[in-house]
Steps between C-alpha positions, in 0.01 A plus 500: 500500500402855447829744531426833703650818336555633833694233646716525184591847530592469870756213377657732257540746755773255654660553132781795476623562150907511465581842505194685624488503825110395564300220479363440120190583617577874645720558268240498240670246271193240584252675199214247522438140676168301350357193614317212356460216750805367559707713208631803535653745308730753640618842266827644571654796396877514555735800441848299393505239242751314652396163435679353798245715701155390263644184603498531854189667567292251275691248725408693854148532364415117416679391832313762749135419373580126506628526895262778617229437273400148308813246408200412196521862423533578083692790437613676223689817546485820223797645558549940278811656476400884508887651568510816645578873355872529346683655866607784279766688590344894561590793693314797659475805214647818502224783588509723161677255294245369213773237317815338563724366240787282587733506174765167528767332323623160556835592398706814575630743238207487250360881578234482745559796678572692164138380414341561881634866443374542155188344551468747817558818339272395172208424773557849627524675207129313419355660764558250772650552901805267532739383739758247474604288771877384421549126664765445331685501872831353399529748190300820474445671198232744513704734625747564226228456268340785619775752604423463874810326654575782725107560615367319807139484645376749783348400731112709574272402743172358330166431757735510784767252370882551314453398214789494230401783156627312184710673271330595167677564198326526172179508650543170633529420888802242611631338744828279520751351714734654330349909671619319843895386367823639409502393036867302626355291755371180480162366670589148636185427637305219610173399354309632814686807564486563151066455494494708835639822291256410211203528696629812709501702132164338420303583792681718696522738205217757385467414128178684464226463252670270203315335201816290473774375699806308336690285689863415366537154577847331575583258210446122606245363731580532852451646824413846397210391277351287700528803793332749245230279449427410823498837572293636229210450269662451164318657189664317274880395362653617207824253425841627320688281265778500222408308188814257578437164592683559887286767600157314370543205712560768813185707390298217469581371790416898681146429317460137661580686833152703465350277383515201794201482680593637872610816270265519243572879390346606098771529274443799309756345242872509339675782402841434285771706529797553230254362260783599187716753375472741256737707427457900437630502162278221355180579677332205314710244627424239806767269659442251738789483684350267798266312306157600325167565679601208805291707746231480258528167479506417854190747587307272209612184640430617868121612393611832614496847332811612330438915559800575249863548429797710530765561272882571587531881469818676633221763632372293760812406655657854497131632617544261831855577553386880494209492718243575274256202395516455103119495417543875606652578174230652268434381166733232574510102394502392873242759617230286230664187604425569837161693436382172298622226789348705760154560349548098514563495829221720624231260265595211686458693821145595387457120423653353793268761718141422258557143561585455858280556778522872667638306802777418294629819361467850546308607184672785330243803516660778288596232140144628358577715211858462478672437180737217686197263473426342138160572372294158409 
């Protein structure tokens, strides 16, 4: 008995795959049927590897050409796998903004918005537009950092809607939850009350033309991260740890949470924070009061870039507390801390940009020439 190809393909047709919806044949997962007399070989390309469903449809396929077609039927089935595109999480871009930088901890307390606001100011004194979105809802920084706890965005009218102005300070454009309450009061919010004011300061504000925009992360993993990055194209992450052993195990899990596959956002690499000591009267000497080079560590054991460290310095602390970012100070230690861990910074960037598609990131268009970027 001579199988007809036709006939074989109208059986299928009866077939419907679990979880699609049409019949294997519409759907596209039926790649190729062949016939030689009375064998026939059918090619199928599935998008799950669930075994249970390989299973069935081998199963439907066998005992649909034996009742429609020929009970003396041979069949053999070729069942691919292909699995779809990661579902990434992305959001819609900002028009005029060419990176965003999420900077996270895992655990509170180790300095990240004393780095976001250094980093910030070092970027602008490079050359570079900035803005720094503070979503650190349940405890704003940025504005004691930069002296602007008493300003509060205006509202102008921009192409016919009111939009809010940030607040610039340094050079650097802000926004916070903490322009829109009183410094005693508490925000005891909600998760989704809490991402509804997020995404009112990032697109119902008029940030302008920026090469970067920082984003002050919460510490953790929680509703407000996953918000910002379902609401945004993420650049890249840069992750804040301690050298001790309790923040590592927080910042590595912060790294993990780019790094799952829904996510799936570059990160840029670790930063550590109150790296050592030394004191002012023995310039020479280190101590390593929460452990030596743990960040380090982690960023090699992670495969990640570690983009440098911090010391303890009395400076930075009294800097923040004042309202003036430390990296301002001239001639300084911090100011080449911070001048060598943001040059970092802005070369992984430029790497993260040259080796994703352009669909993926907004290339940075004014890096050529400046001194941020290592020469190879």
């Amino acid at each position: 008995m001579k199988l007809d190809r036709k006939e074989i393909l109208k059986a299928l047709e009866t077939i419907t795959i679990a979880g699609e919806g049409k019949n294997m044949v519409e759907s596209g997962a039926v790649a190729n049927v062949i016939t030689f007399g009375d064998e026939v070989v059918v090619d199928l390309v599935l998008h799950t590897p669930a075994m249970h469903i390989k299973k069935r449809a081998e199963d439907d396929i066998r005992k649909t050409i034996h009742e429609l077609v020929s009970p003396e039927a041979k069949i053999k089935v070729n069942i691919k796998v292909e699995t779809p595109e990661k579902n990434e999480i992305k959001g819609r871009a900002i028009p005029g903004i060419k990176n965003i930088i999420a900077v996270a901890s895992g655990k509170g307390g180790v300095g990240k918005s004393t780095v976001t606001a250094n980093l910030a100011v070092t970027l602008a004194k490079m050359g570079f537009a900035v803005g720094i979105l503070d979503a650190d809802i349940y405890g704003p920084s940025m504005p004691i950092m930069f002296d602007v706890e008493n300003e509060k965005p205006i509202s102008i009218t921009v192409d016919g809607k009111s939009k809010m102005k940030p607040v610039e300070s340094y050079e650097i454009k802000i926004l916070s939850i903490g322009f829109f309450t009183a410094p005693s009061q508490a925000v005891i919010w909600r998760g989704p009350m809490a991402s509804k004011a997020l995404n009112q300061m990032i697109f119902d504000a008029d940030w302008g033309e920026l090469d970067f925009m920082l984003i002050d992360l919460p510490p953790g993993t929680g509703d407000i991260h996953l918000s910002i990055m379902q609401s945004l194209p993420i650049t890249g992450a840069v992750v804040v740890s301690t050298p001790q052993a309790v923040a590592l195990a927080d910042a590595k899990k912060g790294v993990a949470m780019f790094m799952q596959d829904n996510i799936n956002v570059p990160v840029l690499g670790i930063i550590e924070n109150m790296a050592y000591f030394t004191p002012e009267e023995l310039p020479d000497n280190k101590y390593y009061i929460f452990g030596q080079e743990g960040a380090k560590n982690l960023a090699e054991d992670l495969d990640v870039p570690f983009l440098g460290e911090v010391p303890i310095v009395q400076s930075i602390r009294e800097a923040g507390d004042y309202g003036r970012p430390a990296a301002l100070q001239t001639a300084s230690v911090i100011e080449t801390v911070f001048e060598e861990i943001t040059r970092n910074v802005v070369q992984e960037v430029v790497n993260r940009n040259d080796s994703l598609p352009a669909t993926e990131a907004i290339k940075i268009t004014t890096m050529a020439g400046c001194s941020a970027v290592k020469k190879n």
